[in-house]
XYZ file of C-alpha atoms in Angstrom:
685
model
C 68.183 -9.449 -92.559
C 65.185 -7.103 -92.480
C 63.863 -8.796 -89.291
C 67.289 -8.461 -87.691
C 67.515 -4.787 -88.653
C 64.021 -4.133 -87.353
C 64.887 -5.890 -84.088
C 68.145 -3.951 -83.917
C 66.289 -0.662 -84.170
C 63.969 -1.723 -81.395
C 66.856 -2.768 -79.192
C 68.635 0.564 -79.717
C 65.560 2.474 -78.553
C 64.947 0.119 -75.649
C 68.614 0.252 -74.757
C 68.315 4.012 -74.509
C 65.228 3.651 -72.360
C 67.145 1.320 -70.078
C 70.331 3.335 -70.024
C 72.157 1.015 -72.410
C 72.549 3.370 -75.379
C 76.343 3.058 -75.260
C 76.026 -0.306 -76.962
C 77.189 0.095 -80.605
C 74.385 -0.182 -83.156
C 76.448 -2.639 -85.226
C 76.805 -4.918 -82.260
C 73.083 -4.745 -81.669
C 72.346 -5.589 -85.307
C 74.778 -8.526 -85.270
C 73.155 -9.698 -82.046
C 69.735 -9.337 -83.661
C 70.761 -11.354 -86.708
C 72.190 -14.131 -84.535
C 69.061 -14.120 -82.359
C 66.809 -14.251 -85.407
C 68.417 -17.512 -86.502
C 68.537 -18.956 -83.023
C 65.168 -17.896 -81.689
C 63.017 -19.889 -84.080
C 64.323 -23.030 -82.425
C 64.422 -21.643 -78.879
C 61.141 -19.741 -78.518
C 59.554 -21.328 -75.429
C 56.698 -23.605 -76.493
C 54.222 -22.170 -73.943
C 54.393 -18.830 -75.753
C 52.793 -20.482 -78.764
C 50.397 -22.545 -76.670
C 50.081 -21.165 -73.123
C 49.813 -23.757 -70.374
C 48.699 -21.612 -67.454
C 46.587 -23.215 -64.774
C 42.874 -23.544 -65.499
C 40.045 -24.624 -63.261
C 38.346 -27.984 -63.704
C 34.561 -27.972 -63.816
C 32.599 -30.965 -62.528
C 29.011 -31.399 -63.679
C 26.109 -33.701 -62.898
C 25.015 -36.260 -65.486
C 23.159 -33.683 -67.588
C 26.452 -31.937 -68.393
C 24.994 -28.568 -67.329
C 24.368 -28.667 -63.593
C 27.582 -27.638 -61.835
C 28.612 -29.731 -58.841
C 31.850 -27.882 -58.097
C 35.120 -26.682 -59.549
C 38.701 -27.405 -58.548
C 41.354 -24.743 -58.995
C 44.568 -23.177 -57.792
C 43.815 -20.192 -60.017
C 40.293 -19.282 -61.090
C 40.817 -19.277 -64.846
C 38.929 -20.879 -67.720
C 40.073 -20.230 -71.284
C 37.530 -19.109 -73.868
C 37.826 -18.664 -77.616
C 38.027 -15.116 -78.946
C 34.602 -15.629 -80.535
C 33.242 -16.085 -77.015
C 34.461 -12.652 -75.919
C 32.326 -9.603 -76.680
C 33.830 -7.391 -79.425
C 33.630 -4.365 -77.102
C 35.830 -6.216 -74.619
C 38.458 -6.858 -77.281
C 38.405 -3.204 -78.307
C 38.511 -1.987 -74.719
C 41.628 -3.959 -73.792
C 43.447 -2.712 -76.899
C 42.473 0.886 -76.107
C 43.529 0.496 -72.487
C 46.839 -1.291 -72.977
C 48.114 -1.001 -76.565
C 46.386 1.411 -78.945
C 48.811 0.554 -81.792
C 48.401 -3.210 -81.288
C 47.286 -3.857 -84.871
C 50.083 -1.723 -86.340
C 53.296 -2.832 -84.616
C 55.223 -6.077 -84.894
C 55.445 -6.913 -81.218
C 57.285 -3.808 -80.019
C 55.809 -0.334 -80.551
C 58.746 1.860 -81.638
C 56.634 4.988 -81.400
C 55.557 3.994 -77.946
C 59.159 3.410 -76.897
C 60.163 6.820 -78.268
C 57.205 8.445 -76.547
C 58.189 6.819 -73.288
C 61.777 8.073 -73.705
C 60.595 11.661 -74.138
C 58.131 11.436 -71.246
C 60.718 9.938 -68.914
C 63.312 12.542 -69.927
C 60.873 15.331 -69.088
C 59.802 13.848 -65.782
C 63.254 12.710 -64.733
C 62.020 9.223 -63.827
C 61.043 5.966 -65.533
C 57.279 6.079 -65.781
C 56.180 4.682 -69.130
C 57.349 1.159 -69.879
C 55.841 1.021 -73.390
C 54.972 -2.673 -73.054
C 52.741 -3.904 -75.834
C 50.048 -6.537 -75.401
C 52.432 -9.012 -77.008
C 55.208 -8.169 -74.559
C 52.760 -8.415 -71.659
C 51.630 -11.788 -72.989
C 55.230 -13.030 -73.002
C 55.703 -11.881 -69.427
C 52.463 -13.403 -68.182
C 52.941 -16.735 -69.945
C 56.445 -17.224 -68.587
C 55.540 -16.264 -65.039
C 52.542 -18.652 -65.106
C 54.203 -21.610 -66.872
C 53.818 -24.611 -64.503
C 56.665 -26.399 -66.281
C 59.204 -23.779 -65.163
C 60.862 -23.628 -61.773
C 59.921 -20.922 -59.292
C 63.221 -19.169 -60.052
C 62.569 -19.256 -63.795
C 59.076 -17.853 -63.303
C 60.510 -15.078 -61.139
C 62.938 -14.148 -63.928
C 59.967 -13.388 -66.186
C 59.047 -10.350 -64.077
C 62.410 -9.228 -62.675
C 63.215 -5.544 -63.281
C 66.438 -5.954 -65.256
C 67.640 -4.907 -68.725
C 68.235 -8.534 -69.615
C 64.651 -9.477 -68.903
C 63.335 -6.535 -70.948
C 65.539 -7.383 -73.927
C 64.558 -11.051 -73.773
C 60.890 -10.047 -73.589
C 61.285 -7.916 -76.723
C 63.057 -10.721 -78.559
C 60.283 -13.152 -77.759
C 57.547 -10.627 -78.631
C 58.967 -9.981 -82.096
C 59.289 -13.683 -82.838
C 55.835 -14.407 -81.456
C 54.294 -11.866 -83.807
C 55.784 -13.798 -86.726
C 54.302 -17.068 -85.505
C 50.799 -16.108 -84.327
C 48.077 -13.876 -85.720
C 46.954 -10.772 -83.889
C 43.710 -12.539 -83.056
C 45.557 -15.460 -81.453
C 47.746 -13.105 -79.441
C 44.733 -11.135 -78.230
C 42.868 -14.308 -77.287
C 45.834 -15.685 -75.353
C 46.361 -12.359 -73.597
C 42.746 -12.058 -72.461
C 42.812 -15.609 -71.148
C 45.975 -15.254 -69.081
C 46.082 -11.726 -67.672
C 45.176 -11.183 -63.993
C 42.146 -9.000 -63.224
C 42.347 -8.992 -59.432
C 40.252 -10.541 -56.660
C 41.508 -13.990 -57.645
C 40.186 -13.744 -61.213
C 42.636 -14.919 -63.862
C 41.566 -14.344 -67.445
C 38.519 -12.663 -68.897
C 36.075 -15.520 -68.222
C 36.730 -15.405 -64.469
C 36.761 -11.600 -64.437
C 33.403 -11.267 -66.217
C 31.835 -13.905 -64.009
C 33.227 -12.633 -60.710
C 32.698 -8.919 -61.294
C 29.426 -8.856 -63.230
C 28.082 -12.414 -63.081
C 27.991 -12.822 -66.857
C 29.950 -14.659 -69.525
C 32.581 -12.697 -71.505
C 30.287 -12.828 -74.540
C 27.606 -10.822 -72.704
C 29.736 -7.923 -71.493
C 28.451 -4.521 -72.545
C 30.584 -1.443 -73.249
C 30.480 -0.049 -69.713
C 31.397 -3.396 -68.183
C 34.151 -4.076 -70.721
C 35.746 -0.663 -70.197
C 35.783 -1.122 -66.435
C 37.366 -4.575 -66.667
C 39.962 -3.365 -69.165
C 40.922 -0.551 -66.836
C 41.734 -2.960 -64.008
C 44.774 -4.583 -65.636
C 47.399 -2.029 -64.579
C 46.519 -2.302 -60.852
C 44.292 -5.373 -60.661
C 43.962 -5.695 -56.897
C 43.831 -1.992 -56.068
C 41.381 -1.053 -58.831
C 39.168 -4.130 -58.693
C 35.617 -3.079 -57.702
C 35.018 -6.242 -55.682
C 37.996 -6.338 -53.335
C 39.584 -2.979 -54.177
C 38.612 0.663 -54.677
C 35.388 1.093 -56.657
C 35.990 4.788 -57.119
C 39.405 4.059 -58.639
C 37.800 1.436 -60.879
C 35.346 4.059 -62.205
C 38.213 6.479 -62.878
C 40.010 3.800 -64.859
C 36.779 3.022 -66.728
C 36.609 6.676 -67.786
C 40.191 6.525 -69.015
C 39.402 3.488 -71.192
C 36.212 5.009 -72.594
C 38.128 8.172 -73.482
C 40.807 6.096 -75.218
C 38.166 4.174 -77.174
C 36.526 7.439 -78.247
C 39.842 8.916 -79.312
C 40.645 5.786 -81.336
C 37.303 5.996 -83.111
C 36.091 2.674 -81.643
C 32.949 4.229 -80.146
C 30.852 7.341 -80.682
C 30.370 10.187 -78.225
C 26.839 8.986 -77.515
C 28.078 5.466 -76.744
C 30.829 6.934 -74.565
C 28.436 9.042 -72.526
C 25.860 6.295 -72.096
C 28.500 3.842 -70.894
C 29.973 6.381 -68.497
C 26.517 7.029 -67.004
C 25.464 3.369 -66.799
C 24.824 2.195 -63.245
C 26.819 -0.977 -62.758
C 25.803 -3.862 -60.534
C 28.633 -5.969 -59.167
C 28.306 -9.685 -58.531
C 31.295 -10.701 -56.429
C 30.325 -14.351 -56.880
C 33.184 -16.827 -56.660
C 33.342 -20.341 -57.999
C 33.008 -23.191 -55.508
C 36.378 -24.822 -54.920
C 36.457 -28.468 -53.908
C 33.898 -30.799 -52.399
C 33.168 -28.828 -49.234
C 31.945 -26.025 -51.518
C 29.908 -28.372 -53.712
C 26.457 -27.222 -54.708
C 23.400 -29.284 -53.782
C 24.376 -28.915 -50.139
C 20.909 -29.789 -48.840
C 21.056 -33.087 -50.726
C 24.669 -33.905 -49.815
C 26.315 -33.639 -53.234
C 29.635 -33.309 -51.424
C 29.617 -37.033 -50.607
C 29.435 -37.868 -54.300
C 32.053 -35.211 -55.076
C 34.391 -36.728 -52.494
C 33.963 -40.157 -54.066
C 34.712 -38.701 -57.492
C 37.861 -36.993 -56.167
C 39.162 -40.225 -54.620
C 38.436 -42.007 -57.909
C 40.396 -39.330 -59.791
C 43.353 -39.622 -57.409
C 43.643 -43.322 -58.298
C 43.649 -42.892 -62.101
C 47.152 -43.172 -63.654
C 46.098 -41.406 -66.871
C 46.054 -38.134 -64.930
C 49.564 -38.447 -63.495
C 52.161 -40.909 -62.293
C 51.693 -39.970 -58.637
C 48.798 -38.839 -56.504
C 50.367 -35.375 -56.260
C 50.489 -35.128 -60.059
C 46.863 -36.209 -60.334
C 45.732 -33.654 -57.772
C 47.703 -31.028 -59.662
C 45.983 -32.076 -62.909
C 42.576 -31.738 -61.273
C 43.212 -28.257 -59.869
C 45.203 -26.854 -62.808
C 44.332 -28.950 -65.853
C 41.158 -27.206 -67.018
C 39.167 -30.412 -67.530
C 35.436 -30.619 -68.061
C 34.081 -33.583 -66.134
C 30.579 -34.954 -66.593
C 29.781 -37.272 -63.720
C 27.089 -39.903 -63.279
C 25.335 -38.078 -60.425
C 21.592 -37.833 -61.041
C 20.411 -34.809 -59.016
C 16.804 -36.014 -58.935
C 17.726 -39.441 -57.598
C 20.178 -37.899 -55.126
C 17.451 -35.597 -53.848
C 15.038 -38.440 -53.217
C 17.733 -40.571 -51.566
C 18.684 -37.704 -49.231
C 15.046 -37.023 -48.365
C 14.348 -40.698 -47.673
C 17.436 -41.021 -45.480
C 16.276 -38.026 -43.421
C 12.818 -39.568 -43.130
C 14.417 -42.349 -41.088
C 16.971 -40.271 -39.167
C 17.175 -36.495 -38.937
C 20.329 -34.496 -39.596
C 21.067 -34.229 -35.882
C 20.548 -37.931 -35.105
C 23.789 -39.754 -34.331
C 22.517 -42.735 -36.305
C 22.685 -42.652 -40.093
C 21.134 -44.257 -43.133
C 23.605 -44.052 -46.039
C 22.013 -44.954 -49.390
C 23.800 -45.726 -52.662
C 22.226 -46.089 -56.120
C 24.033 -47.640 -59.098
C 23.211 -48.690 -62.637
C 23.582 -52.403 -63.487
C 25.703 -53.150 -66.529
C 27.673 -49.895 -66.333
C 28.563 -49.321 -62.685
C 27.466 -45.691 -62.954
C 26.885 -44.237 -59.501
C 23.637 -42.272 -59.573
C 23.473 -41.182 -55.934
C 25.375 -41.310 -52.641
C 23.209 -39.838 -49.892
C 23.077 -39.853 -46.104
C 21.389 -37.787 -43.400
C 24.382 -35.479 -43.027
C 25.769 -32.353 -44.682
C 29.192 -32.643 -46.257
C 31.221 -30.116 -44.321
C 33.979 -29.501 -41.802
C 31.957 -27.538 -39.248
C 32.102 -29.115 -35.807
C 28.551 -30.361 -35.517
C 26.808 -33.719 -35.568
C 25.045 -32.593 -38.741
C 28.346 -32.197 -40.648
C 30.987 -34.685 -41.698
C 33.447 -35.308 -44.498
C 33.692 -39.017 -43.721
C 32.719 -41.207 -46.710
C 29.806 -42.841 -44.919
C 28.191 -44.136 -48.111
C 31.132 -45.243 -50.231
C 33.776 -46.111 -47.640
C 37.452 -45.201 -47.691
C 39.734 -43.058 -45.538
C 39.388 -45.501 -42.665
C 35.638 -46.058 -43.103
C 35.203 -49.792 -43.782
C 31.430 -49.874 -43.723
C 28.958 -51.796 -41.612
C 27.768 -55.403 -41.302
C 24.699 -55.912 -43.467
C 23.291 -59.132 -42.099
C 21.319 -61.533 -44.257
C 22.007 -59.650 -47.504
C 25.120 -61.900 -47.662
C 22.869 -64.912 -48.170
C 22.926 -63.880 -51.807
C 26.586 -64.924 -52.063
C 25.830 -68.297 -50.524
C 22.949 -68.863 -52.928
C 25.115 -67.938 -55.921
C 27.920 -70.250 -54.791
C 25.420 -73.078 -54.382
C 23.852 -72.484 -57.794
C 27.295 -72.394 -59.360
C 28.121 -75.697 -57.621
C 25.151 -77.284 -59.402
C 22.517 -77.099 -56.677
C 19.149 -76.004 -58.174
C 16.748 -73.459 -56.712
C 14.453 -76.196 -55.416
C 17.195 -77.721 -53.258
C 15.193 -78.522 -50.130
C 16.343 -78.936 -46.532
C 14.671 -79.035 -43.172
C 15.510 -75.800 -41.406
C 15.327 -76.209 -37.630
C 15.161 -73.425 -35.067
C 18.802 -74.048 -34.236
C 21.345 -75.801 -36.439
C 24.371 -77.544 -34.934
C 27.101 -77.271 -37.562
C 30.403 -78.993 -38.246
C 32.418 -75.925 -37.249
C 33.987 -75.641 -33.813
C 33.050 -72.644 -31.667
C 34.244 -71.712 -28.201
C 32.254 -68.485 -27.989
C 29.071 -67.795 -26.048
C 25.987 -69.639 -27.202
C 27.849 -72.592 -28.732
C 26.340 -76.065 -28.720
C 28.824 -78.506 -27.274
C 31.719 -76.616 -28.796
C 30.003 -76.311 -32.170
C 28.714 -73.246 -33.986
C 24.920 -73.356 -33.844
C 23.007 -70.378 -35.267
C 19.260 -70.035 -34.925
C 16.320 -68.513 -36.753
C 15.046 -65.121 -35.643
C 11.397 -66.094 -36.039
C 11.169 -69.884 -35.688
C 7.400 -70.063 -36.112
C 7.676 -68.399 -39.525
C 11.078 -69.608 -40.658
C 11.421 -73.201 -39.485
C 10.524 -76.163 -41.664
C 11.293 -77.592 -45.078
C 12.614 -74.823 -47.325
C 13.993 -74.311 -50.818
C 16.172 -71.427 -51.979
C 13.061 -69.544 -53.025
C 11.186 -69.402 -49.748
C 14.322 -69.587 -47.573
C 15.607 -66.438 -49.277
C 12.182 -64.823 -49.070
C 11.797 -65.515 -45.348
C 15.525 -65.069 -44.637
C 15.955 -68.442 -42.932
C 19.337 -68.476 -41.191
C 19.634 -72.193 -40.594
C 18.852 -72.996 -44.230
C 21.641 -70.799 -45.544
C 24.189 -71.852 -42.947
C 23.460 -75.448 -43.936
C 23.774 -74.453 -47.609
C 27.142 -72.898 -46.790
C 28.193 -76.203 -45.262
C 27.366 -77.908 -48.553
C 29.483 -75.632 -50.751
C 32.118 -74.566 -48.204
C 32.743 -71.084 -46.759
C 35.729 -70.571 -49.073
C 33.461 -70.705 -52.123
C 31.054 -68.195 -50.556
C 33.865 -65.812 -49.588
C 35.304 -66.077 -53.099
C 31.873 -65.305 -54.559
C 31.575 -62.165 -52.436
C 34.989 -61.029 -53.679
C 33.958 -61.574 -57.291
C 30.971 -59.320 -56.758
C 33.052 -56.495 -55.311
C 33.055 -57.007 -51.547
C 36.441 -55.602 -50.535
C 37.038 -57.006 -47.030
C 38.586 -53.631 -46.219
C 38.469 -54.099 -42.434
C 41.780 -55.726 -41.391
C 40.014 -58.250 -39.141
C 37.731 -59.322 -42.010
C 40.638 -59.572 -44.431
C 42.499 -61.839 -42.000
C 39.540 -64.197 -41.606
C 39.092 -64.289 -45.379
C 42.624 -65.661 -45.779
C 41.538 -68.958 -44.135
C 37.740 -69.047 -44.375
C 37.103 -72.794 -44.159
C 35.534 -72.523 -40.692
C 33.800 -69.199 -41.248
C 30.271 -70.492 -40.809
C 28.808 -67.117 -39.859
C 29.919 -65.481 -43.093
C 26.567 -66.089 -44.800
C 24.864 -64.068 -42.040
C 26.659 -60.871 -43.084
C 29.010 -60.349 -40.155
C 31.680 -58.396 -42.075
C 31.795 -54.708 -42.883
C 30.649 -53.484 -46.271
C 29.244 -50.260 -47.636
C 25.950 -49.460 -49.327
C 27.929 -48.756 -52.511
C 29.620 -52.169 -52.487
C 26.370 -53.900 -51.663
C 24.383 -52.129 -54.385
C 27.108 -52.966 -56.918
C 27.120 -56.622 -55.878
C 23.358 -56.980 -56.334
C 23.582 -54.992 -59.587
C 25.749 -57.852 -60.863
C 22.781 -60.193 -60.467
C 20.523 -57.668 -62.195
C 22.978 -57.464 -65.122
C 23.004 -61.207 -65.841
C 26.312 -61.728 -64.032
C 28.258 -58.695 -65.281
C 30.043 -57.004 -62.400
C 30.896 -53.330 -62.889
C 33.046 -51.548 -60.333
C 31.387 -48.311 -59.222
C 32.103 -45.512 -61.687
C 31.410 -41.827 -60.891
C 32.129 -40.265 -64.294
C 30.643 -40.304 -67.774
C 33.361 -38.294 -69.536
C 36.502 -36.245 -68.930
C 37.422 -33.682 -71.600
C 40.701 -31.759 -71.717
C 40.779 -28.046 -72.677
C 41.837 -28.974 -76.211
C 38.685 -31.056 -76.653
C 40.316 -34.455 -76.346
C 38.463 -37.073 -74.309
C 40.427 -38.896 -71.626
C 40.386 -42.670 -72.020
C 38.327 -44.258 -69.259
C 38.766 -48.007 -69.006
C 35.712 -50.212 -68.676
C 35.088 -51.426 -65.159
C 32.858 -54.307 -66.229
C 33.564 -58.017 -66.496
C 31.492 -61.174 -66.621
C 31.842 -62.921 -63.261
C 28.802 -65.210 -63.310
C 27.152 -67.412 -65.860
C 24.005 -65.491 -66.899
C 21.898 -68.501 -66.012
C 23.198 -68.453 -62.423
C 22.440 -64.747 -62.099
C 18.932 -65.213 -63.487
C 18.205 -67.960 -60.990
C 19.352 -65.770 -58.085
C 17.246 -62.868 -59.348
C 14.240 -65.183 -59.513
C 14.649 -66.132 -55.852
C 15.202 -62.465 -54.933
C 11.649 -61.718 -56.090
C 10.398 -63.495 -52.964
C 11.564 -61.095 -50.194
C 9.866 -58.069 -51.824
C 6.416 -59.615 -52.140
C 6.493 -60.559 -55.830
C 6.302 -64.028 -57.346
C 9.071 -66.019 -58.981
C 8.764 -67.270 -62.535
C 7.920 -70.691 -61.182
C 5.435 -69.521 -58.532
C 7.570 -70.661 -55.590
C 7.652 -67.539 -53.424
C 5.913 -67.960 -50.081
C 6.357 -64.944 -47.805
C 8.899 -62.133 -47.697
C 10.526 -59.727 -45.261
C 10.027 -56.595 -47.417
C 6.658 -57.203 -49.045
C 5.731 -53.501 -49.049
C 8.184 -52.976 -51.912
C 5.952 -54.783 -54.418
C 3.245 -52.172 -53.907
C 5.671 -49.372 -54.777
C 6.379 -50.899 -58.188
C 2.930 -52.040 -59.250
C 3.438 -54.435 -62.137
C 7.133 -53.633 -62.644
C 9.595 -56.348 -61.742
C 11.688 -55.778 -58.602
C 13.825 -57.917 -56.323
C 15.855 -57.470 -53.155
C 16.867 -58.621 -49.698
C 16.705 -57.392 -46.121
C 19.430 -57.890 -43.538
C 19.498 -57.640 -39.762
C 22.651 -58.123 -37.721
C 22.970 -59.550 -34.226
C 20.870 -57.615 -31.723
C 19.651 -55.471 -34.618
C 22.759 -53.324 -34.514
C 22.204 -52.546 -38.192
C 19.243 -52.897 -40.528
C 19.746 -53.169 -44.282
C 17.770 -53.340 -47.475
C 19.124 -53.748 -50.985
C 16.761 -53.719 -53.943
C 17.200 -53.986 -57.678
C 15.450 -53.989 -61.016
C 16.991 -54.774 -64.401
C 17.923 -51.073 -64.641
C 18.818 -49.839 -61.136
C 20.128 -51.147 -57.806
C 20.007 -49.375 -54.426
C 21.184 -50.236 -50.927
C 20.942 -48.617 -47.505
C 22.353 -49.648 -44.116
C 21.006 -48.062 -40.910
C 23.817 -47.827 -38.361
C 25.615 -45.792 -35.755
C 28.902 -44.828 -37.440
C 30.520 -43.719 -34.173
C 29.489 -46.602 -31.950
C 28.917 -49.879 -33.866
C 27.608 -51.505 -30.679
C 24.728 -49.048 -30.537
C 21.650 -50.854 -31.813
C 19.410 -49.218 -34.382
C 16.696 -51.692 -33.318
C 14.343 -53.978 -35.215
C 11.682 -51.281 -35.286
C 13.590 -49.332 -37.927
C 13.683 -52.203 -40.445
C 10.382 -51.373 -42.147
C 11.376 -47.703 -42.439
C 14.717 -48.626 -43.998
C 12.962 -50.870 -46.521
C 10.528 -48.080 -47.380
C 13.281 -45.462 -47.720
C 15.453 -47.571 -50.021
C 12.415 -48.873 -51.915
C 11.168 -45.363 -52.641
C 14.623 -44.293 -53.703
C 14.831 -47.257 -56.051
C 11.410 -46.466 -57.477
C 12.404 -42.846 -58.104
C 15.583 -43.973 -59.837
C 13.594 -46.257 -62.142
C 11.524 -43.283 -63.279
C 8.399 -43.407 -65.399
C 9.848 -45.383 -68.277
C 8.901 -49.022 -68.348
C 11.424 -51.830 -68.640
C 11.500 -55.527 -69.406
C 11.236 -57.890 -66.479
C 13.851 -60.357 -65.302
C 14.678 -63.219 -67.651
C 13.401 -66.434 -66.039
C 16.003 -69.123 -65.329
C 15.940 -72.359 -67.254
C 14.141 -75.333 -65.783
C 17.418 -77.166 -65.187
C 18.670 -74.318 -62.967
C 15.376 -74.180 -61.124
C 14.800 -77.925 -60.688
C 17.981 -79.664 -61.700
C 16.319 -81.561 -64.495
């Protein structure tokens, strides 16, 4: 009954302040007693655990380098221990000097306000305590309430004021003063788009709340009553200094600071930051190295994850309001090298591009997504927000030529054909598949070798892969059937995202050209496919994140993207043959010439493998390379006009660019070489 009586006394005073003093005291006390019993069950949950919007921070793989943030409101909650003691004292002095003495409603303050208003003839002092302000702010910011319900939290009515008092009294019985102060400092608006003390300290002074000094804390505390008008960044700096003086005087009067501290703080010359957080991928840091392309891929990944919401709208809302800490897989050093190497081939203002993707075998972690463009919306050839490296949003990728011979080789190995399967490879091969297009041979599909003098003759998988012999691999595709090769490509992550490619893949039995890489793919898909071979047959879908942590410290569950799609022995055999194109030797000494032999020199004695790819008329040039620890792919192309040829002259530069990127991603640490295939897989006996 004591709580009810105390509440009743408060309501009588507040009723007088609001012009409601005609309400009988007994009625108020009965109402208070009934409320006391009811309110414990009905106190809105957010008042105990505020759920206001918080920004999400996205970091590179070191967990410290900020890529960007996503937010509707720039707010990031901090523990009270992370807020400077002078800031805590300053806000109490500025807004509620009797905070540690009252029980949610300051009766003396209410009485003082009554006297002041009676003398002035107008309502000027509202006597709202920090606890009452917290109630108001929490309810108006609660994302689980409707817009109308949030509006009720700040409406100027007696009912709202009484409800606010009721909640404040109950809240004081549930939370400690320290919890109330922490929640208040994290939710209150400080102007210029800064919600909460962390954003205010960062935006106004460029420091964390823990590093605020007395002068800075007093100025910030003084902003609360008129946050936009008195904010020194977007408002009136002179007014902000006046309010700072008011707070310092209040702190001196309360005995929180000495006269010397007061005078020093008042005289301190303040430097204002005005720095805002980046918001979204267009604002991503690392602009020179194109971090926005990785950020965009991460955002599209997030939008597809059901653990963050049932719909895409809910997931986007979670990203911009959920306060997550995301550590991605982006390696800034690898990204930098990839971006530099891409620009070595084509400048920022060249209409042609070289997108390069780098992934980690066995995990799918995406280390870099770079291209000779800036991620931005400005109307210029140097800027784009199209996902040129990863695909999506209507970007299906680019044909990658002979890199698809890998899928034919894997299908053949899986069908029981050993690496030493030998065939005569003529300059032109007349196949079993009908063809009524130009260049057919009597109505049959008949591809040829690009360099007959170097490619023709008796070949095995080793030297045919090394020299990229078209007629060998088309014949090999005849042996195993195009359907098996198409199915292999699917298993290794090729998406067939172009509608025309998807249609052909539905009935691939006559798709003889498939092994020559005529369909669209992206550097990210291609790197992930070859990473499967590097990982002994474990395919891992590309993954842009290492961890996602909610504000309460709980880790979001991230499902594994990896699965075994090849027998390890098959993968090892393919990796052995892939040593040939890059100028290294297979475990059985069967390599004899390669199309990217300069790569071997980049790696010294470290094992490396890969494959080049040229499309018809050299419209694109591709190289994909891999080690047991990293895979990288790049495709030179014209993203606007696919018919525009990049030309054969760019092939060596593409190989060098991707090779150097791969070497940088490997780093200085050594690694074990590829596991040699068994003799039965190599020779069939």
